[in-house]
Amino acid sequence: MSETMKAIVVERIGTPDVMELREVPRPAPRAGQVLLRVEAVGVNFADALSVGGQYLTATKVPYVPGMELAGTVVELGEGVTNVQVGQRVAALGGTGGLAEYAAVPAAGVVPVPESFTPAQAAAFPVSFMTAYHALKTLGRGEAGEWVLVQAAAGALGTASVQLAKALGMNVIALASTEEKLQLARNLGADVTILQDDPDRVQKVRDAAGGKGVPLLLEVVGGSRFDESLKMVAPLGRIIFIGNASREEVSMNPAALMKRNVSVIGLWLTSLMLDAEVSAAASQGLAPLIASGKVVPQVGPSYGLADSSRAFQDILDRKTTGKVVIEPQR
């Protein structure tokens, strides 16, 4: 292997055009790490927010973006015994994915089915783990219940629709175009509604029996959050996963009290610190993946040199499925 590699480097906070393709030293795995030859990177909305300094944690520059990746193990750090050289894996590395090689914590490595392409492997961990925690761990969803999935054609949305159906739930999907709604229907959504339909609130309530949905996955936030409160049923649960609108969210506690509604925040990074919770999610997902009931939906693919365009396309909501960057192409 060469002692250098190509990587995307961010030296200052800003719009995606601050991302630069550079030749940098190839990392060596430290104790407890593995070195991956990166074949695909799953790009999340959170990655784009981090470049702009708008994520939940402060962005420390300089850094190499890319929290979710897939590739082949080429070297083991001291003390690593849970993976082998030559094994194909996905990984949650926090940062460092947008490069030809990445050193990631062995604890964040996830074996992937042989049937998965590298792009599918990279599209799996964040979206499906988040969806599982939203629907089951925190959402306590049950078979037969109605769930509303916002941004249903995105990476998290497509994972949530599939997983909810696999768990026996009824799905109402919201998306911005008819093309995106068709994707949601193809994945099993029972009811699909344009997110800008002027009658969307009433249509959601009617579809779920008149009272609203027991479970709602909130990713838009901003001024739309008031609508979510109107679409959720009494005693319902709103799982707040994201604020894609990037608008301030205001909430009157009395609105929750009157209808006994719960609003629960979900951040995968902190949930992963609980080994028992993470193991339960992995065990719940494993048979669904093996059976083919849930399959990562890969969206557009970009080369490493086009990373800034990929990030901007996500911010502009031009994509469906998981956006993937392939550093080796």
Short mmCIF file of C-alpha atoms in Angstrom, two decimals:
data_model
loop_
_atom_site.label_atom_id
_atom_site.label_comp_id
_atom_site.label_asym_id
_atom_site.label_seq_id
_atom_site.Cartn_x
_atom_site.Cartn_y
_atom_site.Cartn_z
CA MET A 1 0.00 0.00 0.00
CA SER A 2 1.09 3.53 -0.69
CA GLU A 3 2.00 5.68 2.30
CA THR A 4 -0.41 8.36 1.01
CA MET A 5 -4.03 8.41 -0.10
CA LYS A 6 -6.69 10.71 -1.47
CA ALA A 7 -9.14 12.17 1.03
CA ILE A 8 -11.62 15.00 1.44
CA VAL A 9 -10.34 17.55 3.94
CA VAL A 10 -12.35 20.32 5.62
CA GLU A 11 -10.25 23.08 7.16
CA ARG A 12 -12.99 25.64 7.83
CA ILE A 13 -16.70 25.55 8.53
CA GLY A 14 -18.93 26.51 5.64
CA THR A 15 -20.99 25.36 2.69
CA PRO A 16 -20.01 22.09 0.98
CA ASP A 17 -17.62 23.89 -1.37
CA VAL A 18 -15.11 24.16 1.50
CA MET A 19 -14.46 20.42 1.04
CA GLU A 20 -11.12 19.83 -0.74
CA LEU A 21 -9.72 16.70 -2.35
CA ARG A 22 -6.12 16.26 -1.17
CA GLU A 23 -3.27 13.77 -0.98
CA VAL A 24 -2.71 12.99 2.71
CA PRO A 25 -0.82 10.38 4.77
CA ARG A 26 -2.55 7.00 4.96
CA PRO A 27 -3.57 6.35 8.59
CA ALA A 28 -2.24 3.42 10.62
CA PRO A 29 -4.66 1.65 12.95
CA ARG A 30 -4.07 2.33 16.64
CA ALA A 31 -4.88 -0.15 19.39
CA GLY A 32 -8.55 -1.12 19.14
CA GLN A 33 -8.85 0.06 15.54
CA VAL A 34 -8.98 -1.56 12.12
CA LEU A 35 -7.82 -0.11 8.81
CA LEU A 36 -10.34 -0.36 5.98
CA ARG A 37 -9.87 0.04 2.27
CA VAL A 38 -12.96 2.20 1.78
CA GLU A 39 -15.25 1.06 -1.02
CA ALA A 40 -18.35 3.13 -0.27
CA VAL A 41 -19.40 5.91 2.08
CA GLY A 42 -23.01 6.49 3.05
CA VAL A 43 -23.65 10.23 3.27
CA ASN A 44 -26.13 11.42 5.88
CA PHE A 45 -27.82 14.77 6.42
CA ALA A 46 -25.77 14.94 9.61
CA ASP A 47 -22.54 14.86 7.57
CA ALA A 48 -23.64 17.94 5.64
CA LEU A 49 -24.70 19.70 8.83
CA SER A 50 -21.29 18.96 10.39
CA VAL A 51 -19.44 20.62 7.50
CA GLY A 52 -21.62 23.68 8.09
CA GLY A 53 -21.09 23.64 11.85
CA GLN A 54 -24.79 23.00 12.48
CA TYR A 55 -24.74 19.51 13.96
CA LEU A 56 -25.46 18.51 17.56
CA THR A 57 -21.75 18.47 18.43
CA ALA A 58 -19.20 21.15 17.55
CA THR A 59 -17.22 20.44 14.39
CA LYS A 60 -13.47 20.36 15.01
CA VAL A 61 -11.39 21.24 11.97
CA PRO A 62 -9.38 20.16 10.14
CA TYR A 63 -11.07 16.83 9.62
CA VAL A 64 -12.11 14.23 7.05
CA PRO A 65 -15.94 13.88 6.91
CA GLY A 66 -17.78 10.58 6.58
CA MET A 67 -19.27 8.78 9.56
CA GLU A 68 -20.65 5.70 7.79
CA LEU A 69 -18.62 3.54 5.44
CA ALA A 70 -18.04 0.07 4.06
CA GLY A 71 -14.96 -1.69 2.84
CA THR A 72 -12.45 -4.47 3.35
CA VAL A 73 -10.30 -4.91 6.45
CA VAL A 74 -6.63 -4.62 5.47
CA GLU A 75 -4.91 -4.25 8.85
CA LEU A 76 -5.70 -4.81 12.52
CA GLY A 77 -4.65 -2.63 15.41
CA GLU A 78 -3.34 -4.10 18.65
CA GLY A 79 -5.90 -6.09 20.61
CA VAL A 80 -8.49 -6.45 17.83
CA THR A 81 -9.95 -9.94 17.64
CA ASN A 82 -13.57 -9.45 16.46
CA VAL A 83 -12.73 -9.09 12.74
CA GLN A 84 -10.25 -10.57 10.29
CA VAL A 85 -8.08 -9.19 7.53
CA GLY A 86 -9.93 -9.57 4.22
CA GLN A 87 -13.39 -9.39 5.82
CA ARG A 88 -16.02 -7.12 4.23
CA VAL A 89 -17.63 -4.88 6.82
CA ALA A 90 -19.59 -1.70 7.39
CA ALA A 91 -18.47 0.70 10.08
CA LEU A 92 -19.55 3.73 12.06
CA GLY A 93 -16.36 5.70 12.42
CA GLY A 94 -17.61 9.12 13.43
CA THR A 95 -15.36 10.82 10.88
CA GLY A 96 -12.72 9.83 8.35
CA GLY A 97 -14.81 7.94 5.80
CA LEU A 98 -14.29 10.16 2.75
CA ALA A 99 -10.90 8.73 1.91
CA GLU A 100 -9.35 5.76 0.18
CA TYR A 101 -8.46 4.25 3.59
CA ALA A 102 -9.91 4.83 7.05
CA ALA A 103 -8.91 3.74 10.55
CA VAL A 104 -12.09 3.06 12.54
CA PRO A 105 -12.86 1.69 16.01
CA ALA A 106 -13.25 -2.08 15.93
CA ALA A 107 -16.26 -1.66 18.22
CA GLY A 108 -18.03 0.23 15.44
CA VAL A 109 -17.51 -2.48 12.82
CA VAL A 110 -20.60 -4.36 11.62
CA PRO A 111 -20.41 -7.59 9.55
CA VAL A 112 -22.53 -7.37 6.40
CA PRO A 113 -24.39 -10.05 4.44
CA GLU A 114 -22.53 -11.47 1.44
CA SER A 115 -25.48 -10.42 -0.70
CA PHE A 116 -24.91 -6.73 0.01
CA THR A 117 -22.97 -4.62 -2.46
CA PRO A 118 -20.47 -2.16 -0.92
CA ALA A 119 -22.98 0.63 -1.53
CA GLN A 120 -25.74 -1.27 0.26
CA ALA A 121 -23.40 -2.05 3.14
CA ALA A 122 -22.53 1.63 3.50
CA ALA A 123 -26.21 2.57 3.34
CA PHE A 124 -27.20 0.26 6.18
CA PRO A 125 -25.89 1.12 9.68
CA VAL A 126 -27.05 4.67 10.39
CA SER A 127 -30.43 4.57 8.66
CA PHE A 128 -31.57 1.13 9.80
CA MET A 129 -30.25 1.41 13.36
CA THR A 130 -31.94 4.81 13.67
CA ALA A 131 -35.18 3.48 12.19
CA TYR A 132 -35.19 0.50 14.56
CA HIS A 133 -34.65 2.70 17.62
CA ALA A 134 -37.36 5.09 16.43
CA LEU A 135 -39.93 2.38 15.79
CA LYS A 136 -39.14 -0.04 18.62
CA THR A 137 -36.63 1.08 21.26
CA LEU A 138 -38.12 4.53 21.83
CA GLY A 139 -41.30 4.44 19.75
CA ARG A 140 -42.54 1.14 21.26
CA GLY A 141 -44.37 0.45 18.00
CA GLU A 142 -46.66 -2.54 17.79
CA ALA A 143 -48.02 -4.60 14.91
CA GLY A 144 -51.26 -3.09 13.61
CA GLU A 145 -50.42 0.46 14.71
CA TRP A 146 -50.24 3.36 12.29
CA VAL A 147 -46.95 5.22 11.90
CA LEU A 148 -46.31 8.41 9.94
CA VAL A 149 -42.94 8.56 8.15
CA GLN A 150 -41.83 11.99 6.97
CA ALA A 151 -39.37 12.39 4.05
CA ALA A 152 -40.27 8.82 3.17
CA ALA A 153 -38.05 8.62 0.07
CA GLY A 154 -34.84 9.58 1.86
CA ALA A 155 -32.31 7.22 3.40
CA LEU A 156 -33.97 7.13 6.82
CA GLY A 157 -37.44 7.27 5.31
CA THR A 158 -36.98 4.26 3.05
CA ALA A 159 -35.46 2.31 5.95
CA SER A 160 -38.35 3.30 8.23
CA VAL A 161 -41.06 2.35 5.73
CA GLN A 162 -39.54 -1.08 5.11
CA LEU A 163 -38.86 -1.80 8.75
CA ALA A 164 -42.29 -0.67 9.91
CA LYS A 165 -43.95 -2.97 7.37
CA ALA A 166 -41.68 -5.86 8.36
CA LEU A 167 -42.79 -5.31 11.96
CA GLY A 168 -46.46 -5.48 10.92
CA MET A 169 -47.23 -1.77 11.21
CA ASN A 170 -49.39 0.38 8.91
CA VAL A 171 -47.47 3.18 7.20
CA ILE A 172 -48.48 6.66 6.09
CA ALA A 173 -45.68 8.19 4.02
CA LEU A 174 -45.12 11.88 3.31
CA ALA A 175 -42.79 13.07 0.54
CA SER A 176 -42.31 16.07 -1.72
CA THR A 177 -43.09 14.60 -5.17
CA GLU A 178 -45.24 11.91 -6.74
CA GLU A 179 -42.08 10.10 -7.84
CA LYS A 180 -40.92 9.89 -4.24
CA LEU A 181 -44.35 8.74 -3.10
CA GLN A 182 -44.21 5.97 -5.69
CA LEU A 183 -40.95 4.77 -4.17
CA ALA A 184 -42.62 4.68 -0.76
CA ARG A 185 -45.51 2.68 -2.21
CA ASN A 186 -43.08 0.26 -3.81
CA LEU A 187 -41.56 -0.30 -0.37
CA GLY A 188 -44.96 -1.08 1.15
CA ALA A 189 -46.42 2.22 2.37
CA ASP A 190 -50.19 1.86 2.84
CA VAL A 191 -51.08 5.53 2.37
CA THR A 192 -49.01 8.21 0.62
CA ILE A 193 -49.58 11.97 0.81
CA LEU A 194 -47.69 14.88 -0.69
CA GLN A 195 -46.02 16.84 2.09
CA ASP A 196 -47.40 20.12 0.67
CA ASP A 197 -50.95 18.86 0.14
CA PRO A 198 -53.13 21.61 1.68
CA ASP A 199 -55.30 18.93 3.32
CA ARG A 200 -52.40 16.80 4.58
CA VAL A 201 -53.24 17.07 8.28
CA GLN A 202 -56.83 15.92 7.85
CA LYS A 203 -55.83 13.23 5.37
CA VAL A 204 -53.37 11.76 7.86
CA ARG A 205 -55.94 11.81 10.66
CA ASP A 206 -58.60 10.22 8.45
CA ALA A 207 -56.26 7.50 7.19
CA ALA A 208 -55.43 6.50 10.76
CA GLY A 209 -59.06 6.21 11.84
CA GLY A 210 -59.91 9.83 12.54
CA LYS A 211 -57.82 10.44 15.66
CA GLY A 212 -54.35 10.58 14.13
CA VAL A 213 -51.35 8.26 14.24
CA PRO A 214 -50.09 6.63 17.45
CA LEU A 215 -46.48 7.02 16.27
CA LEU A 216 -44.89 9.77 14.19
CA LEU A 217 -41.26 9.99 13.05
CA GLU A 218 -40.37 13.69 12.93
CA VAL A 219 -37.46 14.74 10.72
CA VAL A 220 -38.63 18.06 9.24
CA GLY A 221 -39.15 20.18 12.34
CA GLY A 222 -39.47 23.95 12.11
CA SER A 223 -42.95 25.30 11.52
CA ARG A 224 -44.13 21.81 10.48
CA PHE A 225 -43.80 20.57 14.04
CA ASP A 226 -47.14 22.16 14.95
CA GLU A 227 -48.70 20.02 12.22
CA SER A 228 -47.13 16.92 13.70
CA LEU A 229 -48.85 17.67 16.99
CA LYS A 230 -52.17 17.82 15.14
CA MET A 231 -51.54 14.58 13.24
CA VAL A 232 -50.58 12.45 16.25
CA ALA A 233 -53.31 10.67 18.21
CA PRO A 234 -54.06 11.17 21.91
CA LEU A 235 -51.47 9.23 23.93
CA GLY A 236 -49.33 9.21 20.79
CA ARG A 237 -45.55 9.37 20.53
CA ILE A 238 -43.53 11.75 18.36
CA ILE A 239 -39.94 10.61 17.86
CA PHE A 240 -37.87 13.70 17.06
CA ILE A 241 -34.99 12.51 14.88
CA GLY A 242 -34.05 15.58 12.87
CA ASN A 243 -34.79 19.16 11.94
CA ALA A 244 -34.20 19.17 8.18
CA SER A 245 -35.94 22.53 7.81
CA ARG A 246 -33.16 24.06 9.93
CA GLU A 247 -35.81 26.36 11.38
CA GLU A 248 -36.27 26.94 15.08
CA VAL A 249 -38.85 24.65 16.66
CA SER A 250 -41.16 26.07 19.31
CA MET A 251 -43.43 23.90 21.41
CA ASN A 252 -46.11 24.77 23.94
CA PRO A 253 -46.11 22.10 26.66
CA ALA A 254 -49.84 22.65 27.10
CA ALA A 255 -50.38 21.19 23.62
CA LEU A 256 -48.82 17.96 24.87
CA MET A 257 -50.69 17.98 28.14
CA LYS A 258 -54.13 18.40 26.60
CA ARG A 259 -53.80 15.21 24.56
CA ASN A 260 -51.21 13.35 26.66
CA VAL A 261 -48.71 13.29 23.80
CA SER A 262 -45.03 12.37 24.25
CA VAL A 263 -42.14 13.93 22.33
CA ILE A 264 -38.98 11.82 22.49
CA GLY A 265 -35.60 12.83 21.09
CA LEU A 266 -33.41 10.30 19.29
CA TRP A 267 -29.69 10.66 18.63
CA LEU A 268 -27.98 7.48 17.41
CA THR A 269 -24.52 8.57 18.58
CA SER A 270 -25.48 8.58 22.25
CA LEU A 271 -27.67 5.48 21.96
CA MET A 272 -24.70 3.53 20.63
CA LEU A 273 -22.88 4.12 23.91
CA ASP A 274 -25.34 1.69 25.50
CA ALA A 275 -24.02 -1.72 24.45
CA GLU A 276 -27.16 -3.54 25.60
CA VAL A 277 -29.48 -1.29 23.60
CA SER A 278 -27.28 -1.53 20.50
CA ALA A 279 -27.09 -5.31 20.77
CA ALA A 280 -30.87 -5.56 21.03
CA ALA A 281 -31.28 -3.47 17.87
CA SER A 282 -28.75 -5.59 15.98
CA GLN A 283 -30.52 -8.77 17.07
CA GLY A 284 -33.87 -7.36 16.00
CA LEU A 285 -32.57 -6.34 12.57
CA ALA A 286 -30.53 -9.46 11.79
CA PRO A 287 -33.39 -11.82 10.83
CA LEU A 288 -35.12 -9.12 8.78
CA ILE A 289 -31.95 -8.48 6.80
CA ALA A 290 -31.27 -12.17 6.33
CA SER A 291 -34.80 -12.76 5.05
CA GLY A 292 -34.58 -9.88 2.58
CA LYS A 293 -37.56 -8.12 4.17
CA VAL A 294 -35.47 -4.95 4.50
CA VAL A 295 -32.93 -3.87 1.89
CA PRO A 296 -30.93 -0.61 1.90
CA GLN A 297 -32.14 1.67 -0.87
CA VAL A 298 -29.07 3.11 -2.59
CA GLY A 299 -29.57 6.46 -4.26
CA PRO A 300 -27.17 8.43 -6.46
CA SER A 301 -23.46 7.55 -6.38
CA TYR A 302 -20.58 10.01 -6.68
CA GLY A 303 -16.82 9.83 -6.94
CA LEU A 304 -14.60 11.28 -4.22
CA ALA A 305 -13.89 14.39 -6.30
CA ASP A 306 -17.63 15.14 -6.42
CA SER A 307 -18.20 14.94 -2.65
CA SER A 308 -19.11 18.60 -2.29
CA ARG A 309 -21.80 18.23 -4.96
CA ALA A 310 -23.18 15.17 -3.19
CA PHE A 311 -23.42 17.10 0.08
CA GLN A 312 -25.12 20.06 -1.59
CA ASP A 313 -27.62 17.79 -3.34
CA ILE A 314 -28.60 16.37 0.04
CA LEU A 315 -29.06 19.84 1.52
CA ASP A 316 -31.14 20.81 -1.50
CA ARG A 317 -33.28 17.66 -1.09
CA LYS A 318 -32.63 16.53 -4.63
CA THR A 319 -31.94 12.90 -3.77
CA THR A 320 -33.81 9.72 -2.90
CA GLY A 321 -32.44 6.76 -0.96
CA LYS A 322 -28.95 6.82 0.50
CA VAL A 323 -26.40 9.01 -1.25
CA VAL A 324 -23.16 7.06 -1.69
CA ILE A 325 -19.60 8.18 -2.44
CA GLU A 326 -17.16 5.61 -3.86
CA PRO A 327 -13.55 6.62 -3.11
CA GLN A 328 -11.95 3.91 -5.25
CA ARG A 329 -13.62 4.81 -8.54
#
